[in-house]
Coordinates of C-alpha atoms in Angstrom, one line a residue:
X1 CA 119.9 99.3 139.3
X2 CA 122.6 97.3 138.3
X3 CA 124.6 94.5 139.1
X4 CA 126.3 93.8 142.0
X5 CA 128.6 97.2 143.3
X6 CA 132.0 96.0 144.5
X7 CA 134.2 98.2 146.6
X8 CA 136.0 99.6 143.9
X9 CA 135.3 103.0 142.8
X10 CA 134.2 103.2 139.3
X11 CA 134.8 107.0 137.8
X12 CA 135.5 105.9 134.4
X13 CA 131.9 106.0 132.7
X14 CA 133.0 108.1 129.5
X15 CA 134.9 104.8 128.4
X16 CA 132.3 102.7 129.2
X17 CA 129.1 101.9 131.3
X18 CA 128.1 99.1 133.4
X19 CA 125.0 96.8 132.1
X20 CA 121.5 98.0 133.6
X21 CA 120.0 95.3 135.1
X22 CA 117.2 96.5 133.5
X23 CA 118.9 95.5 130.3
X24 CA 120.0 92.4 131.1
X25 CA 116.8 91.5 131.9
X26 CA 115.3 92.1 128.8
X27 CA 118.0 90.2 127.0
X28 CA 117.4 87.5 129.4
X29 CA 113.6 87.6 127.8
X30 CA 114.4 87.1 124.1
X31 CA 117.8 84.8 124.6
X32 CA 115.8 82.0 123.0
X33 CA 115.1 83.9 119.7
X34 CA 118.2 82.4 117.8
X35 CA 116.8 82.7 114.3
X36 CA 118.3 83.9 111.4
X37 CA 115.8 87.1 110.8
X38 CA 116.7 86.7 107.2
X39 CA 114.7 83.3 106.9
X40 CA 111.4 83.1 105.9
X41 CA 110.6 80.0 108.2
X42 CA 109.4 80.0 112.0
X43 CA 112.4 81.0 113.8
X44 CA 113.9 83.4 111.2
X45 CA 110.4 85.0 111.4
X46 CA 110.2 85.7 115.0
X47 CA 113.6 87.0 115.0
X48 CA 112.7 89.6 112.1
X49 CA 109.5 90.9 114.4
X50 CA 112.2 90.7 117.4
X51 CA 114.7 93.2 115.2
X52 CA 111.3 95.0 113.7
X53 CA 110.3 95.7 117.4
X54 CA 113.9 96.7 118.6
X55 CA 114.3 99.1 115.9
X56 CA 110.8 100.7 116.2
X57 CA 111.5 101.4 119.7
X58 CA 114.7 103.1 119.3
X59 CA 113.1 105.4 116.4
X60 CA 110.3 105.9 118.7
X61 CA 112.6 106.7 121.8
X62 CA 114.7 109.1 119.9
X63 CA 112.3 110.3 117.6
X64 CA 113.3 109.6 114.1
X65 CA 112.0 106.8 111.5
X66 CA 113.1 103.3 112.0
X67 CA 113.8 102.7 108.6
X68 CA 116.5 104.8 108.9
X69 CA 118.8 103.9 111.5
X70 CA 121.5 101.2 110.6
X71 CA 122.7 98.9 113.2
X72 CA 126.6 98.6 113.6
X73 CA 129.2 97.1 116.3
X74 CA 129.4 100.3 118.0
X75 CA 130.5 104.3 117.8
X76 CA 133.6 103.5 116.0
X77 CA 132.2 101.6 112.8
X78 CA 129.7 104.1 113.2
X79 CA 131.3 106.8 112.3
X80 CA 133.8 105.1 109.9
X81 CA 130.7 104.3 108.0
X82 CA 129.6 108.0 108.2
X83 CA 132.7 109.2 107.2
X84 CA 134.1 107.3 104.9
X85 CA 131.0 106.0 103.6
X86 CA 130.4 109.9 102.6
X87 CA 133.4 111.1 101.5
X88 CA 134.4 107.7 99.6
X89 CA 131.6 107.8 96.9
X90 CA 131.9 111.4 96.3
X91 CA 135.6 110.5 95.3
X92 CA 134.4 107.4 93.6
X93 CA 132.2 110.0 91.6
X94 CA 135.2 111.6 90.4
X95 CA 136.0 115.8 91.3
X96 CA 137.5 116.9 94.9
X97 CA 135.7 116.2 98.0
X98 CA 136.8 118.3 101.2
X99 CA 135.3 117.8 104.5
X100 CA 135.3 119.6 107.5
X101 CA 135.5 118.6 111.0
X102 CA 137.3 119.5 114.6
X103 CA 140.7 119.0 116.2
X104 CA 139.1 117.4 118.9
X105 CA 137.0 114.6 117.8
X106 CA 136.8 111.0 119.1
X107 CA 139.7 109.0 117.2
X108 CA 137.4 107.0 115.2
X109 CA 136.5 110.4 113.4
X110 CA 139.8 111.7 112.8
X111 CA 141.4 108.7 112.2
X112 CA 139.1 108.1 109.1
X113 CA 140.2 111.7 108.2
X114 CA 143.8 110.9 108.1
X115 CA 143.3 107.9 105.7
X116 CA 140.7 110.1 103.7
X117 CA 143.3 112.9 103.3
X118 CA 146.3 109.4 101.8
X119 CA 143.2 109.0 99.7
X120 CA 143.1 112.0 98.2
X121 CA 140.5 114.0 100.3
X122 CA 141.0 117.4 101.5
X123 CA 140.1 118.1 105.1
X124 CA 139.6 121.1 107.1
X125 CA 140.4 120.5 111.2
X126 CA 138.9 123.4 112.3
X127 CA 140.1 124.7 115.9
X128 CA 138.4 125.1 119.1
X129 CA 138.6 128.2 121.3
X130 CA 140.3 127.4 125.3
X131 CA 137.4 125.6 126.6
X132 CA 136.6 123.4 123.4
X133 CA 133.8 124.8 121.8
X134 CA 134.2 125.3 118.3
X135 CA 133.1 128.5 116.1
X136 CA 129.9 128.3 114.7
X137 CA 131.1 130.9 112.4
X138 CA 134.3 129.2 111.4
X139 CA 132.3 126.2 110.9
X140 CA 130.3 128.0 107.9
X141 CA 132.7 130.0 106.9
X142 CA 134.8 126.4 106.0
X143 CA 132.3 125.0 103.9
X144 CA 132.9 125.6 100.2
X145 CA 131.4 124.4 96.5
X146 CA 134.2 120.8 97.0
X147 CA 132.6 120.1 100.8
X148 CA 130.9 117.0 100.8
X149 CA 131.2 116.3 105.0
X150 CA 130.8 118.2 107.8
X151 CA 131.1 116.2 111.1
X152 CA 131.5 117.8 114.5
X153 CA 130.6 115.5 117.8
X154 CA 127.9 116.6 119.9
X155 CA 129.9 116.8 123.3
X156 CA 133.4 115.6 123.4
X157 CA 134.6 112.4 125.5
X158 CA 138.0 113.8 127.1
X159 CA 137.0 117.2 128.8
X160 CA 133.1 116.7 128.2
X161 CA 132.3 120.2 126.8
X162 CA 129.3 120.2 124.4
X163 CA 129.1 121.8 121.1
X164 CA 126.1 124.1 119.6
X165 CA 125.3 120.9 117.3
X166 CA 121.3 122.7 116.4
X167 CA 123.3 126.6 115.7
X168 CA 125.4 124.5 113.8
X169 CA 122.6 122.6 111.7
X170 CA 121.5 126.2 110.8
X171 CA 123.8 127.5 109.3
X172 CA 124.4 125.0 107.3
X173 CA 120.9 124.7 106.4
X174 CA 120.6 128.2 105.2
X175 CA 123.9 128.2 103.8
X176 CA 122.5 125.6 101.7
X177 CA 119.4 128.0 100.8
X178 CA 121.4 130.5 99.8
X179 CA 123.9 128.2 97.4
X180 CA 120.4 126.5 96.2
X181 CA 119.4 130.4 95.4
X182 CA 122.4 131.4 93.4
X183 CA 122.2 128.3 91.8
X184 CA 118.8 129.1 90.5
X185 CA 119.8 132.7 89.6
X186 CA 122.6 131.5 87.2
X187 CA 125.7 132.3 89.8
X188 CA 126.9 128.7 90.8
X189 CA 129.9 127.8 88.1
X190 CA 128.5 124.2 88.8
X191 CA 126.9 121.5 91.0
X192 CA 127.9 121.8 94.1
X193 CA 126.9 122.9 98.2
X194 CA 125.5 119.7 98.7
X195 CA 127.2 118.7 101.8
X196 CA 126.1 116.0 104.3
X197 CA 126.3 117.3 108.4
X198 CA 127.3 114.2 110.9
X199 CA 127.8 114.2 114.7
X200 CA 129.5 111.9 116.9
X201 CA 126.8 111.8 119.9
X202 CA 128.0 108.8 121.6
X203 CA 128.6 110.3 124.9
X204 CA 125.2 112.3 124.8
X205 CA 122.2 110.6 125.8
X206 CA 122.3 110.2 129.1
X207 CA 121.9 113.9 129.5
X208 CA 121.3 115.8 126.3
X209 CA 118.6 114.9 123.7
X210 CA 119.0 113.9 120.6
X211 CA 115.7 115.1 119.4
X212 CA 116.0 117.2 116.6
X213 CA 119.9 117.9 116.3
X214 CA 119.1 118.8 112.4
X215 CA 121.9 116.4 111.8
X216 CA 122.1 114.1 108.6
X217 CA 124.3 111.5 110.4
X218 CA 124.3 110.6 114.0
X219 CA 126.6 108.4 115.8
X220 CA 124.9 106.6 119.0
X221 CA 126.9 103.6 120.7
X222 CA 125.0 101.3 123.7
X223 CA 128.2 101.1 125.7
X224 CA 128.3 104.6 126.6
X225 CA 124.7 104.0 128.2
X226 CA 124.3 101.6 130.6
X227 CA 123.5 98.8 127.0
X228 CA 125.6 95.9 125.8
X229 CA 128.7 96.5 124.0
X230 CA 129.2 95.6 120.6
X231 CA 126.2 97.4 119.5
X232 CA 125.9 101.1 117.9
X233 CA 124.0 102.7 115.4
X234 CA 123.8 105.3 112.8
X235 CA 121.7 107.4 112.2
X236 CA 120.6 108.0 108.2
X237 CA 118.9 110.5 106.4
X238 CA 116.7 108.5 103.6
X239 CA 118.5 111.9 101.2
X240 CA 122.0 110.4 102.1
X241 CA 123.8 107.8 99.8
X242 CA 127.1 106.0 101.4
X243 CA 129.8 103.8 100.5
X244 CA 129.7 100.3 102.6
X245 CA 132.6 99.3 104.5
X246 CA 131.7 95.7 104.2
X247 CA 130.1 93.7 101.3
X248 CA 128.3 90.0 101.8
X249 CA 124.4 90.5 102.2
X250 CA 121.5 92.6 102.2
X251 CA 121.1 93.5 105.6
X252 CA 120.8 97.2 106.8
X253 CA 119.7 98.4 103.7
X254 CA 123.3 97.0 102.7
X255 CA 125.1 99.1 104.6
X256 CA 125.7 96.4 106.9
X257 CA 125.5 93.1 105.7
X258 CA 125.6 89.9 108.3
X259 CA 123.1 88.2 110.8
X260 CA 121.9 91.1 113.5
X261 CA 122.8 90.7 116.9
X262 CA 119.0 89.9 117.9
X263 CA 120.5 90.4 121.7
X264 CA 122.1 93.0 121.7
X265 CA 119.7 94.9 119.6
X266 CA 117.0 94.3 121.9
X267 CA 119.4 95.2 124.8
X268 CA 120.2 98.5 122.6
X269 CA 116.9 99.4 122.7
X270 CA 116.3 99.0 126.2
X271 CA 118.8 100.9 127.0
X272 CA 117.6 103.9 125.0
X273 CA 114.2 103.4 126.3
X274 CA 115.7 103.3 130.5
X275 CA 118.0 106.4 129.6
X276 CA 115.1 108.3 128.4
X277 CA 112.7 107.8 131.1
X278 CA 115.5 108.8 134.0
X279 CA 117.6 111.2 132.1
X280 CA 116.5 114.1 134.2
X281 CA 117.3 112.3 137.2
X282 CA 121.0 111.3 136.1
X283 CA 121.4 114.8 135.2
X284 CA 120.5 116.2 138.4
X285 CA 122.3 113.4 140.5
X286 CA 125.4 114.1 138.2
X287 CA 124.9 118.1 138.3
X288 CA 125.3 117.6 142.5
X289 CA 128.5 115.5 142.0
X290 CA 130.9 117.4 139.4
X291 CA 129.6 120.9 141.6
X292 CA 131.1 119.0 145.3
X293 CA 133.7 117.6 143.1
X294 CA 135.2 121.0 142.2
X295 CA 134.4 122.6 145.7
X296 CA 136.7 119.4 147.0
X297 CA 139.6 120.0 144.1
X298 CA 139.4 123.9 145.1
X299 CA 139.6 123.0 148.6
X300 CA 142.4 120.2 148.9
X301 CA 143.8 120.4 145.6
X302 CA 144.4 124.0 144.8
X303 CA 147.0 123.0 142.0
X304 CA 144.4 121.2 139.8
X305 CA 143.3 123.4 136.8
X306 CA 140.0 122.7 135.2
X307 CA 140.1 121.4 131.5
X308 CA 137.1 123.0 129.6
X309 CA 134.6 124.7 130.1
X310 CA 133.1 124.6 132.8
X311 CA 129.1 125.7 132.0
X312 CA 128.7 124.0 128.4
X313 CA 129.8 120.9 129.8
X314 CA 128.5 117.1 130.2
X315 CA 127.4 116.8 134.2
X316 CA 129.3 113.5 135.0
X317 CA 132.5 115.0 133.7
X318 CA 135.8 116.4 135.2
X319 CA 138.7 116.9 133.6
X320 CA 142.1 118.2 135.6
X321 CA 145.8 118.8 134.6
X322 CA 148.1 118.8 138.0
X323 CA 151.1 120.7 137.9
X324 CA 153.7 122.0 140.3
X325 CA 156.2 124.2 139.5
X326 CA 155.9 124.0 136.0
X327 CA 156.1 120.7 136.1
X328 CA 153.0 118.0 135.2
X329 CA 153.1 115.0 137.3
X330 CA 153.0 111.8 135.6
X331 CA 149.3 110.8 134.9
X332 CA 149.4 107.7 133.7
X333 CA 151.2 106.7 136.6
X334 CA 149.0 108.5 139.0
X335 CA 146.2 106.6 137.5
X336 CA 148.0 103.0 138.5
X337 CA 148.5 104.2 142.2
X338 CA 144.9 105.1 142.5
X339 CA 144.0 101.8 140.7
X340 CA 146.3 100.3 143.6
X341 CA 143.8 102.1 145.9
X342 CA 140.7 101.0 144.7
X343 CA 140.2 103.9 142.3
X344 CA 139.4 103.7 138.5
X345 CA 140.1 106.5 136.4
X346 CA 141.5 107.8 133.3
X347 CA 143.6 110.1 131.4
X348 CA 143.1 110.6 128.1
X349 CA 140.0 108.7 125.7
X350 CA 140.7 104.8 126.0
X351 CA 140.8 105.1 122.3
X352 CA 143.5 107.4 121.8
X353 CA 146.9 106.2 120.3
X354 CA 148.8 108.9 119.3
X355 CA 151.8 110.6 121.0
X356 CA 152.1 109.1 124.1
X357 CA 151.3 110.4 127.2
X358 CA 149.8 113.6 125.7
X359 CA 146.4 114.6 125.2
X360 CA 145.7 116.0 121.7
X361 CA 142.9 117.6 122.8
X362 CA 143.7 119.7 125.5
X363 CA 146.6 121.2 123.4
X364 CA 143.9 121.7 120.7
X365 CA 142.7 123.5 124.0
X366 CA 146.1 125.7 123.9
X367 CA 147.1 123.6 126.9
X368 CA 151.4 123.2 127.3
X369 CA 152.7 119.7 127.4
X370 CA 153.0 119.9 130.6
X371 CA 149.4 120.2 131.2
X372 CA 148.3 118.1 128.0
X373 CA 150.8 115.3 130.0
X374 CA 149.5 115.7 133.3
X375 CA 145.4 115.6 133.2
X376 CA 143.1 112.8 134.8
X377 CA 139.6 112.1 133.8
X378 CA 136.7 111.2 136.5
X379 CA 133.2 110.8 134.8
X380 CA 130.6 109.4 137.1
X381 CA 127.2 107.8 137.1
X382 CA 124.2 106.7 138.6
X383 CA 126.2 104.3 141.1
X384 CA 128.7 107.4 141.8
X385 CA 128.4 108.5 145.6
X386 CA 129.5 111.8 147.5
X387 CA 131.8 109.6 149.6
X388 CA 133.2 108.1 146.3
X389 CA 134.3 111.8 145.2
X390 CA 135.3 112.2 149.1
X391 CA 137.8 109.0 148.9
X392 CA 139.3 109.9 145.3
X393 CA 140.4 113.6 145.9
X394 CA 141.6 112.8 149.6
X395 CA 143.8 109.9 147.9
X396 CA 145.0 111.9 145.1
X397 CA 145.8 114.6 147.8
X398 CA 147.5 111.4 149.9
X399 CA 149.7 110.3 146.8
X400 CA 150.5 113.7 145.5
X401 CA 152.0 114.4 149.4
X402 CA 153.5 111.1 149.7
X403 CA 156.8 109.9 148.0
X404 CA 157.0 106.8 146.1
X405 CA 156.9 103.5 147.9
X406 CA 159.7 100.6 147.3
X407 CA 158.4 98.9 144.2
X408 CA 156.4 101.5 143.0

């Protein structure tokens, strides 16, 4: 349940969620605990068993220790953390550091990259094959003695494929075995093969566990599951030494210094705890959505080509180029006329900046401009309807059939 549902059609979820009631409730319980959890009187005492109780419940939800996840401001400083938290004090160590990571990835991930790389990094962008999914194989196979980072996200924002994150956490793991062996036999010229595996998996949990990815770094972020925003998390392996981005306190093992959120940490965690319980249910409500979706594309609008594939995929996701004649239509623009109609929808990720109007990742996809110009994004949710996919591919039909109205 959640808060009052407005006329508007809401098929943007990938860039963000609405609050759970269930959520707000809970926030609604603990807005009175205002202490600083740092002090050692009263208040600042039950706010550290508030944030003790928060984070035990999110290890306990997803299965991994508590004293190991790191509360941030969401999936971006999350992964800016990871990365360059990672890749920073191995340069800061002196020697090369080279990382390893996908030509698809969230901005935040590759953005950190590109200023790794002005910092002297090396950095491997590995591609993906025409529906997204990257090589195991070529994921190995670009690991050598420098590597220090391999991050790949779990299932990608834009075109919602999902990526073999576990095969991946194998190989690594007995690539690792067999460096560790050679370096016990005498064959490694030095220390080395001691990379650190991180994955985005911000727009996971509402369908896919988490349980168990074999990851070293995970990226989670509430406002891509029905929790507050402004509140994330990463994921640490106790074996995994970063960098800080920020310096001022003790808090988060460090990593993190300033006064927790106490609110939206308890929301957080909630959250977590709600997705859990109903996951099967929003996969199977979602699974019966994108399936009349495509039957309704295929039907009305035969010149929509599905972006990714189309089996390893999230459920809520659909992802379309339109083009006619060799010509994309304008998708940004399309995107404005069906917000004029009471449709929200997107293009590309709301976080990506770079050439405009073109989506890097579906030419990572081997899409032409054309198409990489020309795609819209629907996710859906729990609110999502069959009428609501009805209304949006019988307007899109409407506005792709009907010229352009004075003003427009």
């Amino acid at each position: 349940m959640f808060f009052t549902r407005n006329k508007r059609i809401y098929l943007d979820y990938a860039s963000a969620t609405p609050l759970s009631l269930r959520v707000w409730e809970r926030m609604e319980e603990v807005k009175d605990v205002y202490g600083n959890p740092s002090s050692v009187h009263g208040e600042g005492t039950e706010a550290k068993k508030l944030l003790k109780e928060s984070r035990d419940s999110i290890g306990k939800t997803l299965l991994l220790s508590s004293s190991e996840l790191i509360f941030t401001s969401g999936g971006t400083e999350s992964n800016n953390l990871a990365i360059l938290g990672v890749v920073r004090k191995a340069l800061a160590e002196g020697g090369s550091a080279h990382a390893v990571t996908t030509a698809i990835e969230h901005p935040s991930v590759l953005e950190c990259f590109f200023e790794l790389e002005r910092e002297g990094a090396e950095v491997t962008y590995l591609p993906v094959d025409k529906e997204g999914k990257v090589s195991v194989e070529d994921v190995r196979n670009a690991v050598k003695e420098e590597t220090v980072l391999v991050s790949v996200m779990y299932a990608n924002g834009e075109v919602g494929v999902i990526e073999p994150i576990r095969d991946i956490a194998r190989a690594l793991s007995e690539l690792k075995k067999v460096k560790a062996r050679e370096k016990t036999n005498g064959k490694a010229k030095r220390k080395g093969w001691n990379f650190v595996f991180h994955t985005d998996a911000s727009q996971a949990p509402l369908f896919l566990s988490v349980n168990g990815l074999g990851a070293d770094l995970i990226t989670l972020d509430a406002a891509k599951l029905y929790g507050p925003k402004g509140i994330g998390l990463l994921y640490k392996n106790h074996n995994v030494s970063l960098s800080p981005l920020f310096y001022g306190g003790g808090q988060e093992g460090t990593l993190r210094p300033g006064t927790e959120n106490l609110l939206l940490v308890a929301g957080f965690s909630e959250a977590l705890k709600e997705v859990e319980e109903k996951k099967k249910e929003h996969k199977r409500h979602a699974e019966k959505l994108q399936k009349y979706f495509y039957n309704l594309l295929e039907r009305d609008i035969p010149e929509a080509g599905i972006n990714g594939s189309k089996k390893q995929r999230l459920p809520n996701n659909v992802n379309i180029s339109l083009v006619r004649n060799g010509k994309g239509i304008d998708a940004e623009f399309l995107v404005v006329r069906l917000d004029r109609k009471g449709i929200a929808c997107g293009t590309r990720s709301a976080c990506q900046g770079r050439e405009e109007g073109i989506s890097y990742v579906l030419t990572a996809l081997g899409k032409n401009r054309e198409e990489s110009k020309s795609s819209l994004r629907f996710s859906f949710g729990k609110e999502t309807r069959k009428e609501d996919i009805e209304k949006t591919v019988s307007t899109i039909r409407e506005l792709l059939d009907t010229p352009l109205e004075v003003g427009e």
